[in-house]
Coordinates of C-alpha atoms and ligand atoms in Angstrom, one line a residue:
X1 CA -21.1 -34.7 -5.2
X2 CA -21.6 -31.1 -4.5
X3 CA -20.2 -28.8 -1.9
X4 CA -23.0 -27.1 0.1
X5 CA -22.6 -23.8 1.8
X6 CA -24.7 -23.7 4.9
X7 CA -25.7 -20.5 6.7
X8 CA -25.0 -20.6 10.4
X9 CA -24.9 -18.4 13.5
X10 CA -22.2 -18.2 16.2
X11 CA -22.7 -20.3 19.4
X12 CA -21.4 -18.7 22.5
X13 CA -18.7 -20.3 24.6
X14 CA -16.7 -22.1 21.9
X15 CA -13.5 -21.1 23.7
X16 CA -10.9 -23.9 23.8
X17 CA -9.5 -24.5 27.3
X18 CA -6.4 -26.4 28.6
X19 CA -6.8 -29.0 25.9
X20 CA -9.3 -28.1 23.2
X21 CA -13.0 -27.5 23.3
X22 CA -14.8 -29.7 25.8
X23 CA -18.6 -29.7 26.3
X24 CA -21.4 -32.0 27.0
X25 CA -22.4 -34.3 24.1
X26 CA -25.8 -32.6 23.9
X27 CA -24.2 -29.3 23.3
X28 CA -21.9 -30.7 20.6
X29 CA -24.8 -32.6 19.0
X30 CA -26.8 -29.4 18.3
X31 CA -27.1 -28.8 14.6
X32 CA -24.2 -26.6 13.5
X33 CA -22.2 -26.7 16.7
X34 CA -19.4 -29.1 15.8
X35 CA -19.6 -27.7 12.2
X36 CA -19.0 -24.1 13.3
X37 CA -16.0 -25.1 15.3
X38 CA -14.4 -27.2 12.6
X39 CA -15.0 -24.5 10.0
X40 CA -13.4 -22.0 12.4
X41 CA -10.3 -24.2 12.5
X42 CA -10.2 -24.5 8.8
X43 CA -10.7 -20.8 8.3
X44 CA -8.0 -20.0 10.8
X45 CA -5.6 -22.4 9.0
X46 CA -6.3 -20.6 5.7
X47 CA -5.7 -22.6 2.5
X48 CA -6.0 -26.3 3.2
X49 CA -5.9 -27.3 -0.5
X50 CA -3.5 -30.1 -1.3
X51 CA -2.8 -30.9 2.3
X52 CA -3.1 -34.1 4.4
X53 CA -5.0 -34.1 7.7
X54 CA -5.0 -36.7 10.4
X55 CA -8.3 -37.6 12.0
X56 CA -9.2 -39.8 15.0
X57 CA -10.6 -39.8 18.4
X58 CA -10.8 -41.7 21.6
X59 CA -13.8 -43.7 20.5
X60 CA -16.3 -42.1 22.9
X61 CA -20.0 -41.6 22.2
X62 CA -20.5 -39.3 19.2
X63 CA -17.0 -40.0 17.9
X64 CA -18.3 -41.9 14.9
X65 CA -20.8 -39.2 13.9
X66 CA -18.3 -36.4 14.4
X67 CA -15.7 -38.2 12.3
X68 CA -18.1 -38.4 9.3
X69 CA -18.9 -34.7 9.7
X70 CA -15.3 -33.7 9.8
X71 CA -14.5 -35.8 6.7
X72 CA -17.2 -34.1 4.7
X73 CA -16.0 -30.7 5.8
X74 CA -12.4 -31.5 5.1
X75 CA -13.4 -32.5 1.6
X76 CA -15.2 -29.2 1.2
X77 CA -12.1 -27.3 2.5
X78 CA -10.0 -28.9 -0.3
X79 CA -7.8 -31.3 1.7
X80 CA -6.1 -33.7 -0.7
X81 CA -6.2 -36.6 1.8
X82 CA -7.4 -37.4 5.3
X83 CA -5.8 -40.3 7.2
X84 CA -8.2 -41.8 9.7
X85 CA -7.5 -44.4 12.3
X86 CA -9.6 -47.6 11.8
X87 CA -13.1 -47.1 13.1
X88 CA -12.1 -43.5 13.7
X89 CA -10.2 -44.4 16.8
X90 CA -6.7 -43.1 17.6
X91 CA -5.1 -42.5 20.9
X92 CA -3.8 -38.9 21.4
X93 CA -0.1 -40.0 21.5
X94 CA -0.6 -42.2 18.4
X95 CA -2.1 -39.3 16.6
X96 CA 0.9 -37.2 17.4
X97 CA 3.3 -40.0 16.3
X98 CA 1.5 -40.4 13.0
X99 CA 1.4 -36.7 12.2
X100 CA 5.2 -36.5 12.8
X101 CA 6.2 -39.7 11.1
X102 CA 4.2 -39.0 7.9
X103 CA 4.8 -35.3 7.8
X104 CA 1.1 -34.4 7.8
X105 CA -0.1 -30.8 7.9
X106 CA -1.9 -31.4 11.2
X107 CA -4.7 -33.3 12.9
X108 CA -8.1 -33.1 14.4
X109 CA -8.3 -35.1 17.6
X110 CA -11.8 -35.9 19.1
X111 CA -11.5 -36.5 22.8
X112 CA -12.5 -35.3 26.2
X113 CA -9.7 -37.3 27.7
X114 CA -10.3 -38.5 31.2
X115 CA -13.9 -37.0 31.3
X116 CA -16.7 -39.6 31.2
X117 CA -18.4 -40.6 27.9
X118 CA -21.9 -41.3 26.8
X119 CA -25.0 -39.3 25.7
X120 CA -25.1 -37.4 29.0
X121 CA -21.4 -37.0 29.3
X122 CA -18.6 -35.2 27.6
X123 CA -17.1 -34.7 24.1
X124 CA -14.2 -32.7 22.9
X125 CA -12.1 -31.6 19.9
X126 CA -8.7 -30.1 19.3
X127 CA -6.4 -29.2 16.5
X128 CA -2.7 -30.4 16.5
X129 CA -0.1 -28.8 14.4
X130 CA 2.4 -30.4 11.9
X131 CA 4.9 -31.0 14.8
X132 CA 2.3 -33.3 16.3
X133 CA 1.5 -31.1 19.2
X134 CA -1.5 -29.1 20.4
X135 CA -1.9 -25.8 18.7
X136 CA -0.6 -22.8 20.6
X137 CA -2.7 -20.3 22.6
X138 CA -2.5 -17.7 19.8
X139 CA -4.0 -20.3 17.4
X140 CA -6.8 -21.4 19.7
X141 CA -7.6 -17.7 20.4
X142 CA -7.9 -17.1 16.7
X143 CA -10.2 -20.1 16.3
X144 CA -12.3 -18.7 19.2
X145 CA -12.6 -15.3 17.6
X146 CA -13.6 -16.9 14.3
X147 CA -16.4 -18.9 16.1
X148 CA -17.8 -15.6 17.3
X149 CA -18.3 -14.2 13.8
X150 CA -18.9 -17.3 11.7
X151 CA -21.8 -17.0 9.3
X152 CA -21.5 -20.2 7.1
X153 CA -19.8 -23.5 6.9
X154 CA -19.0 -25.7 3.9
X155 CA -19.7 -29.4 3.6
X156 CA -19.6 -32.0 0.8
X157 CA -22.9 -33.6 0.2
X158 CA -21.9 -37.3 0.6
X159 CA -22.7 -40.6 2.2
X160 CA -21.0 -41.9 5.4
X161 CA -17.7 -43.8 4.7
X162 CA -17.2 -47.3 6.2
X163 CA -14.2 -46.8 8.5
X164 CA -14.0 -50.4 9.7
X165 CA -11.5 -51.7 7.2
X166 CA -8.0 -50.7 6.4
X167 CA -8.4 -49.3 2.9
X168 CA -7.9 -46.3 0.5
X169 CA -11.1 -44.7 -0.6
X170 CA -12.4 -41.3 -1.8
X171 CA -14.9 -38.7 -0.7
X172 CA -15.5 -36.5 -3.7
X173 CA -12.0 -35.5 -4.8
X174 CA -10.4 -36.2 -1.5
X175 CA -8.6 -39.4 -0.7
X176 CA -9.3 -41.1 2.6
X177 CA -6.8 -43.6 4.0
X178 CA -8.0 -45.8 6.8
X179 CA -5.0 -47.1 8.6
X180 CA -4.0 -49.4 11.5
X181 CA -3.8 -47.1 14.5
X182 CA -1.2 -49.2 16.4
X183 CA 1.6 -49.9 13.9
X184 CA 3.4 -46.6 13.6
X185 CA 3.1 -45.9 17.4
X186 CA 4.4 -49.4 18.4
X187 CA 7.3 -49.0 16.1
X188 CA 8.2 -45.6 17.6
X189 CA 8.1 -46.9 21.1
X190 CA 10.2 -49.9 20.2
X191 CA 12.9 -47.6 19.0
X192 CA 13.2 -45.9 22.4
X193 CA 13.3 -48.7 25.0
X194 CA 15.3 -51.9 25.6
X195 CA 12.5 -54.3 24.4
X196 CA 14.9 -57.3 24.8
X197 CA 15.4 -56.6 28.4
X198 CA 11.8 -55.9 29.2
X199 CA 10.8 -59.1 27.3
X200 CA 13.3 -61.1 29.4
X201 CA 11.7 -59.7 32.5
X202 CA 8.3 -61.2 31.4
X203 CA 9.4 -64.4 29.7
X204 CA 12.5 -65.4 31.7
X205 CA 11.8 -63.9 35.1
X206 CA 8.1 -64.5 35.2
X207 CA 7.3 -60.9 36.0
X208 CA 3.6 -60.3 36.3
X209 CA 1.7 -57.0 35.8
X210 CA -1.7 -55.7 35.0
X211 CA -2.5 -52.9 32.6
X212 CA -6.0 -51.5 33.1
X213 CA -7.2 -49.8 29.9
X214 CA -10.4 -48.7 31.6
X215 CA -12.4 -49.6 28.4
X216 CA -10.7 -46.6 26.8
X217 CA -8.5 -46.1 23.8
X218 CA -5.3 -47.8 24.9
X219 CA -6.5 -51.5 25.0
X220 CA -5.5 -52.4 21.5
X221 CA -2.1 -50.6 21.8
X222 CA -1.3 -52.2 25.2
X223 CA -2.2 -55.7 24.0
X224 CA -0.1 -55.3 20.9
X225 CA 2.9 -54.0 22.7
X226 CA 2.8 -55.8 26.1
X227 CA 1.3 -59.1 25.3
X228 CA 2.1 -59.7 21.6
X229 CA 5.5 -58.0 21.3
X230 CA 7.0 -58.2 24.8
X231 CA 5.6 -61.6 25.8
X232 CA 3.6 -60.6 28.9
X233 CA 0.9 -63.2 29.7
X234 CA -2.4 -63.0 27.8
X235 CA -4.8 -61.2 30.2
X236 CA -2.2 -58.8 31.3
X237 CA -4.2 -56.0 29.7
X238 CA -7.7 -55.8 31.2
X239 CA -10.8 -53.8 30.2
X240 CA -9.0 -53.8 26.8
X241 CA -12.0 -53.2 24.5
X242 CA -12.7 -49.5 23.9
X243 CA -16.4 -48.7 24.6
X244 CA -18.3 -45.5 23.8
X245 CA -19.1 -45.0 27.4
X246 CA -16.0 -46.6 28.9
X247 CA -18.2 -49.3 30.4
X248 CA -19.9 -46.6 32.5
X249 CA -16.6 -45.9 34.3
X250 CA -14.6 -42.8 34.6
X251 CA -11.5 -43.2 32.3
X252 CA -9.2 -41.4 34.7
X253 CA -6.2 -43.4 35.9
X254 CA -6.1 -42.7 39.6
X255 CA -6.5 -44.8 42.7
X256 CA -10.2 -43.8 42.9
X257 CA -11.3 -44.6 39.4
X258 CA -8.9 -47.5 38.9
X259 CA -9.6 -48.9 42.4
X260 CA -10.1 -52.4 41.1
X261 CA -6.6 -52.4 39.7
X262 CA -5.1 -51.1 43.0
X263 CA -6.9 -53.7 45.0
X264 CA -5.8 -56.5 42.7
X265 CA -2.2 -55.6 42.7
X266 CA -2.2 -55.1 46.5
X267 CA -4.3 -58.1 47.5
X268 CA -2.5 -60.7 49.7
X269 CA -1.0 -63.5 47.7
X270 CA -1.2 -61.5 44.5
X271 CA 1.5 -62.5 41.9
X272 CA 1.5 -59.0 40.5
X273 CA 4.6 -56.8 40.9
X274 CA 3.3 -53.8 38.9
X275 CA 0.1 -52.2 37.8
X276 CA -0.6 -49.4 35.3
X277 CA -3.5 -47.6 33.7
X278 CA -4.2 -45.0 31.2
X279 CA -7.0 -42.5 30.5
X280 CA -9.7 -42.0 27.9
X281 CA -7.4 -40.9 25.1
X282 CA -4.2 -42.7 26.2
X283 CA -2.0 -39.8 27.2
X284 CA -2.1 -40.1 31.0
X285 CA -0.6 -42.9 33.1
X286 CA -0.8 -44.3 36.6
X287 CA 1.9 -46.5 37.9
X288 CA 1.6 -48.7 41.1
X289 CA 3.3 -51.5 43.0
X290 CA 1.8 -53.6 45.7
X291 CA 0.4 -51.3 48.3
X292 CA 2.3 -48.4 46.7
X293 CA 1.0 -45.7 44.3
X294 CA 3.6 -43.6 42.6
X295 CA 2.6 -39.9 42.6
X296 CA 2.9 -38.4 39.1
X297 CA 5.3 -35.7 40.2
X298 CA 7.6 -38.3 41.8
X299 CA 7.3 -40.5 38.7
X300 CA 8.6 -37.7 36.5
X301 CA 11.6 -37.2 38.9
X302 CA 12.3 -41.0 38.9
X303 CA 12.1 -41.1 35.1
X304 CA 14.6 -38.3 34.9
X305 CA 16.9 -39.7 37.5
X306 CA 17.0 -43.1 35.7
X307 CA 17.3 -41.8 32.2
X308 CA 20.8 -43.4 31.7
X309 CA 19.1 -46.8 31.8
X310 CA 17.0 -46.0 28.7
X311 CA 18.6 -46.3 25.3
X312 CA 16.8 -43.2 23.8
X313 CA 17.8 -40.9 26.7
X314 CA 21.1 -42.1 28.0
X315 CA 23.5 -39.2 27.6
X316 CA 20.8 -37.2 25.8
X317 CA 18.9 -35.3 28.4
X318 CA 19.1 -31.7 27.3
X319 CA 16.7 -30.5 29.9
X320 CA 13.4 -31.2 31.7
X321 CA 10.2 -29.3 31.9
X322 CA 7.2 -29.4 34.2
X323 CA 4.0 -27.5 34.6
X324 CA 4.1 -24.9 37.3
X325 CA 1.8 -26.7 39.8
X326 CA 3.7 -30.0 39.4
X327 CA 6.0 -30.7 42.4
X328 CA 9.6 -29.6 42.2
X329 CA 10.9 -33.1 42.7
X330 CA 12.2 -33.1 39.2
X331 CA 14.0 -29.8 39.7
X332 CA 16.3 -31.5 42.2
X333 CA 17.2 -34.2 39.7
X334 CA 17.9 -31.6 37.0
X335 CA 20.1 -29.7 39.4
X336 CA 22.1 -32.7 40.1
X337 CA 22.4 -33.6 36.5
X338 CA 23.4 -30.0 35.7
X339 CA 20.6 -29.5 33.1
X340 CA 17.9 -26.8 33.0
X341 CA 14.4 -27.3 34.4
X342 CA 11.7 -25.3 32.7
X343 CA 8.5 -24.3 34.4
X344 CA 5.5 -23.8 32.1
X345 CA 1.7 -23.2 32.6
X346 CA -0.6 -26.2 32.8
X347 CA -1.3 -28.0 29.5
X348 CA 0.9 -29.9 27.1
X349 CA 0.8 -27.1 24.5
X350 CA 3.3 -25.1 26.5
X351 CA 6.0 -27.9 26.1
X352 CA 5.9 -27.9 22.4
X353 CA 8.3 -25.0 21.7
X354 CA 10.8 -26.3 24.3
X355 CA 10.7 -29.8 22.8
X356 CA 11.0 -28.5 19.2
X357 CA 13.9 -26.3 20.2
X358 CA 15.7 -29.3 21.8
X359 CA 15.7 -27.5 25.2
X360 CA 13.7 -30.1 27.0
X361 CA 13.8 -33.8 26.6
X362 CA 11.4 -35.1 29.3
X363 CA 8.2 -33.2 30.3
X364 CA 5.6 -33.9 32.9
X365 CA 2.5 -32.7 34.8
X366 CA 1.2 -33.5 38.2
X367 CA -2.1 -34.7 36.6
X368 CA -0.6 -38.1 35.6
X369 CA 1.0 -36.9 32.4
X370 CA 4.6 -37.6 31.3
X371 CA 6.2 -37.6 27.9
X372 CA 9.3 -36.9 25.9
X373 CA 10.7 -35.5 22.7
X374 CA 9.5 -38.7 20.9
X375 CA 6.3 -36.9 20.2
X376 CA 4.4 -33.7 21.2
X377 CA 1.8 -35.1 23.6
X378 CA 2.0 -36.8 26.9
X379 CA 2.1 -40.6 26.5
X380 CA 0.6 -43.1 28.9
X381 CA 2.0 -46.3 27.4
X382 CA 5.4 -44.6 27.0
X383 CA 5.5 -44.0 30.7
X384 CA 4.6 -47.6 31.5
X385 CA 7.4 -48.9 29.2
X386 CA 9.8 -46.4 30.7
X387 CA 9.0 -47.8 34.2
X388 CA 9.3 -51.4 32.9
X389 CA 12.7 -50.6 31.4
X390 CA 13.8 -49.2 34.8
X391 CA 12.4 -52.2 36.7
X392 CA 14.1 -54.6 34.3
X393 CA 17.4 -52.8 34.6
X394 CA 17.4 -52.3 38.4
X395 CA 15.8 -55.5 39.6
X396 CA 14.2 -53.6 42.5
X397 CA 10.5 -53.1 43.3
X398 CA 8.5 -50.0 42.4
X399 CA 8.4 -49.1 46.1
X400 CA 12.2 -49.6 46.6
X401 CA 12.9 -47.4 43.6
X402 CA 10.8 -44.5 44.9
X403 CA 11.9 -44.8 48.5
X404 CA 15.5 -44.9 47.3
X405 CA 14.8 -41.8 45.3
X406 CA 13.4 -40.0 48.3
X407 CA 16.5 -40.9 50.4
X408 CA 18.7 -39.5 47.8
X409 CA 16.9 -36.3 46.8
X410 CA 14.4 -35.8 49.7
X411 CA 10.7 -36.1 49.4
X412 CA 8.2 -33.6 48.0
X413 CA 5.0 -34.3 49.9
X414 CA 2.3 -33.4 47.4
X415 CA -1.4 -33.4 46.9
X416 CA -4.1 -31.8 44.8
X417 CA -7.5 -31.0 46.2
X418 CA -10.3 -30.4 43.7
X419 CA -13.6 -28.7 44.4
X420 CA -15.8 -29.6 41.4
X421 CA -18.9 -28.1 39.8
X422 CA -18.7 -24.8 41.8
X423 CA -20.9 -22.0 40.8
X424 CA -18.8 -20.2 38.2
X425 CA -19.4 -16.7 39.5
X426 CA -18.5 -17.8 43.0
X427 CA -15.3 -19.2 41.8
X428 CA -14.4 -16.0 40.0
X429 CA -15.1 -14.1 43.1
X430 CA -12.9 -16.4 45.2
X431 CA -10.0 -15.7 42.8
X432 CA -10.7 -11.9 42.8
X433 CA -10.5 -11.9 46.6
X434 CA -7.4 -14.1 46.6
X435 CA -5.7 -11.8 44.1
X436 CA -6.6 -8.8 46.3
X437 CA -4.8 -10.2 49.4
X438 CA -1.6 -11.3 47.6
X439 CA 0.4 -8.1 48.1
X440 CA -0.3 -8.3 51.9
X441 CA 0.9 -11.9 52.3
X442 CA 4.7 -11.8 52.3
X443 CA 5.9 -12.0 55.9
X444 CA 2.7 -13.5 57.2
X445 CA 3.6 -16.3 59.7
X446 CA 2.4 -19.8 59.0
X447 CA 3.0 -22.5 61.6
X448 CA 6.8 -22.6 62.0
X449 CA 7.6 -20.5 58.9
X450 CA 6.2 -17.5 57.0
X451 CA 5.1 -16.4 53.5
X452 CA 8.1 -15.5 51.3
X453 CA 6.2 -14.4 48.2
X454 CA 2.8 -14.6 46.6
X455 CA 1.9 -13.9 42.9
X456 CA -0.1 -14.9 39.9
X457 CA 2.1 -17.0 37.6
X458 CA 2.8 -15.5 34.2
X459 CA 4.9 -17.4 31.6
X460 CA 7.2 -15.9 29.0
X461 CA 7.9 -18.5 26.4
X462 CA 11.7 -18.5 26.0
X463 CA 11.4 -19.6 22.4
X464 CA 8.7 -17.4 20.8
X465 CA 8.5 -14.7 23.4
X466 CA 4.7 -15.1 23.8
X467 CA 3.3 -14.3 27.2
X468 CA 0.6 -16.1 29.1
X469 CA -0.9 -14.3 32.2
X470 CA -2.9 -15.5 35.1
X471 CA -1.8 -19.1 35.1
X472 CA -2.3 -19.8 38.7
X473 CA -1.9 -18.0 42.1
X474 CA 1.2 -19.2 43.9
X475 CA 2.0 -18.8 47.6
X476 CA 5.5 -19.7 48.5
X477 CA 6.7 -20.2 52.1
X478 CA 10.2 -19.7 53.6
X479 CA 10.7 -23.4 54.2
X480 CA 10.2 -24.1 50.5
X481 CA 6.5 -25.2 50.8
X482 CA 4.0 -24.0 48.3
X483 CA 0.3 -23.6 47.6
X484 CA -1.0 -23.1 44.1
X485 CA -4.6 -22.2 43.2
X486 CA -6.1 -22.4 39.7
X487 CA -9.3 -23.0 37.9
X488 CA -9.6 -26.1 35.7
X489 CA -9.8 -25.5 31.9
X490 CA -11.1 -28.9 31.0
X491 CA -14.3 -29.2 33.1
X492 CA -17.8 -29.0 31.5
X493 CA -19.9 -28.1 34.5
X494 CA -19.5 -24.9 36.4
X495 CA -16.0 -24.3 37.7
X496 CA -13.5 -26.6 39.2
X497 CA -11.1 -25.2 41.8
X498 CA -7.7 -27.0 42.0
X499 CA -5.5 -26.5 45.0
X500 CA -2.0 -27.9 44.8
X501 CA -0.1 -28.4 48.0
X502 CA 3.6 -29.1 48.3
X503 CA 6.1 -29.5 51.1
X504 CA 9.7 -30.5 50.9
X505 CA 11.3 -32.8 53.5
X506 CA 14.9 -34.0 53.5
X507 CA 15.2 -35.4 57.0
X508 CA 15.6 -39.2 56.5
X509 CA 13.4 -39.8 59.6
X510 CA 10.5 -37.9 58.1
X511 CA 10.1 -39.6 54.7
X512 CA 7.1 -41.8 55.6
X513 CA 4.4 -39.5 57.0
X514 CA 0.9 -40.0 55.6
X515 CA 0.7 -37.3 52.8
X516 CA -2.4 -35.4 54.0
X517 CA -1.0 -35.3 57.5
X518 CA 2.3 -33.9 56.2
X519 CA 0.4 -31.2 54.4
X520 CA -2.1 -30.3 57.2
X521 CA -0.8 -26.8 57.9
X522 CA -0.8 -25.9 54.2
X523 CA -4.3 -27.3 53.8
X524 CA -5.5 -25.1 56.6
X525 CA -3.7 -22.0 55.2
X526 CA -5.2 -22.6 51.7
X527 CA -8.7 -22.8 53.2
X528 CA -8.2 -19.6 55.1
X529 CA -6.6 -17.6 52.4
X530 CA -9.1 -18.5 49.7
X531 CA -12.1 -18.4 52.2
X532 CA -13.3 -21.6 50.5
X533 CA -16.1 -22.5 52.9
X534 CA -17.3 -18.9 53.2
X535 CA -17.4 -18.3 49.4
X536 CA -18.4 -21.7 48.0
X537 CA -20.2 -23.3 51.0
X538 CA -18.0 -26.4 50.6
X539 CA -16.3 -27.9 53.6
X540 CA -14.2 -30.5 51.9
X541 CA -12.8 -31.2 48.4
X542 CA -14.6 -33.6 46.1
X543 CA -11.4 -35.3 44.9
X544 CA -8.1 -35.6 46.6
X545 CA -5.3 -36.9 44.5
Ligands
LIG1 C1 -6.1 -30.9 33.3 C2 -4.8 -31.1 34.0 C3 -3.7 -30.7 33.0 C4 -3.8 -31.5 31.7 C5 -5.2 -31.3 31.1 C6 -5.4 -32.1 29.9 O1 -6.3 -29.6 33.0 O2 -4.7 -30.4 35.2 O3 -2.4 -30.9 33.7 O4 -2.8 -31.0 30.8 O5 -6.1 -31.7 32.1 O6 -5.1 -33.5 30.1 P1 -7.2 -28.6 33.9 O7 -7.2 -27.3 33.2 O8 -8.5 -29.2 34.1 O9 -6.5 -28.5 35.2 V1 -6.1 -34.6 29.3 O10 -5.4 -36.1 29.6 O11 -7.5 -34.2 30.0 O12 -5.9 -34.2 27.7
LIG2 CO1 -5.9 -37.5 28.3

């Protein structure tokens, strides 16, 4: 088999965003597009000879083709071995677990996460380092620079490999190990939680739950862990077969896209006490009880406040970390525990250094992401097991646990409003105007309070000293309320404006106000300051979460 050197020309726009490069499938499927990006990763890494790479994806449309391409290119780059999840499928947290457990040099993960899949939908790719976590900004910047100057890529001339069976095979001189995607991951999770206690909950107490895998990657993992290992009834995991188009659904675990799950758990006479779902690549989670959806920021705070019930974390919480727009509910828990709380830009890559340095143990984002130092990605099934462990230990309902948390710490009313597929130039202008007015805002009266400070968040990484600018415009009010504006870095169509709204309330009489109502003055202020309707023509957000 020979290695071919193919001439190529740069494609514009191969700039990784919050979590890798995400584009429409038709863009990725252009001859040379994927190849250019993969070659740019290998060129940035330097000498790959003798190393072992992990390869897998969330199983979406184009995953199978892309896996064969990356394998041929890895062989040409001189990798000694590539480990591939069976059928080329691996959840993002499982990929992180395998890289760490087996000491691999890194991994290529093919995923567009919660974005829809199919020929007209999205695809994505990212590189994870030897610590199992997403590459840093400096690495992704270097890859981007390389994509702008690339003139050739290298590929082994070879047949497709059958990835359907667990086996060792070769591609030219490179070994290819096709392995069971579930085993390492399940073993890791079992080492963190009290599986005996959770299993008693299912088997002895007859606890019933639903896990909706949304036809995305977590089905086989959830079945193996919840049904086979923990003894939950067969049928606990629904939509468990990963499909290339996620069954036509949107693999985003929120009450809108997992509406069926919410309805089932909340239906009168339902035997279900708990519901959960995960996203396309298995790193996000949603947790619900009957007629009660746990907000992701609250969930993080509850996980931290209950860490002493979990074998892996009891007495071992060094610190917590959250992305800047995530509500500050967890900050209050950290304060009471006397541990630090770090505030990072959006995206899991910013937690990596804190986790590696042992500064943070639990991390989370408002976008349904939570995780810990057990790996270097957020982890959907981990969060579900953590909640199950809490439920098994406390014997209370999901709603009782969250309401009790609010009584103890106060409630951070929180919501995110998304304006999707905006004209990109208009969105840029909106931010330029917003940045212009920031200096004039302090002192401005807003309902019963006033603006305390307004800035554009910049992050100085306490471990490596790197600086990331322009990570979101923040407007803080005197009463502790806050509005954050940022542009999404994962969308594939125009620009998506995200507005994060937060208001703290400690009065025990005011803990049950409908969320949007509690946030009304902030919603109005956000609209005014950013001149949303005037600049974008939109009168309401597309998605409220
Ligand atoms: C979104 C979320 C962010 C998350 C990122 C990747 O990014 O807001 O919190 O880390 O998706 O998650 P953005 O830039 O669109 O706001 V996933 O599950 O899509 O890998
Ligand atoms: Co995801």
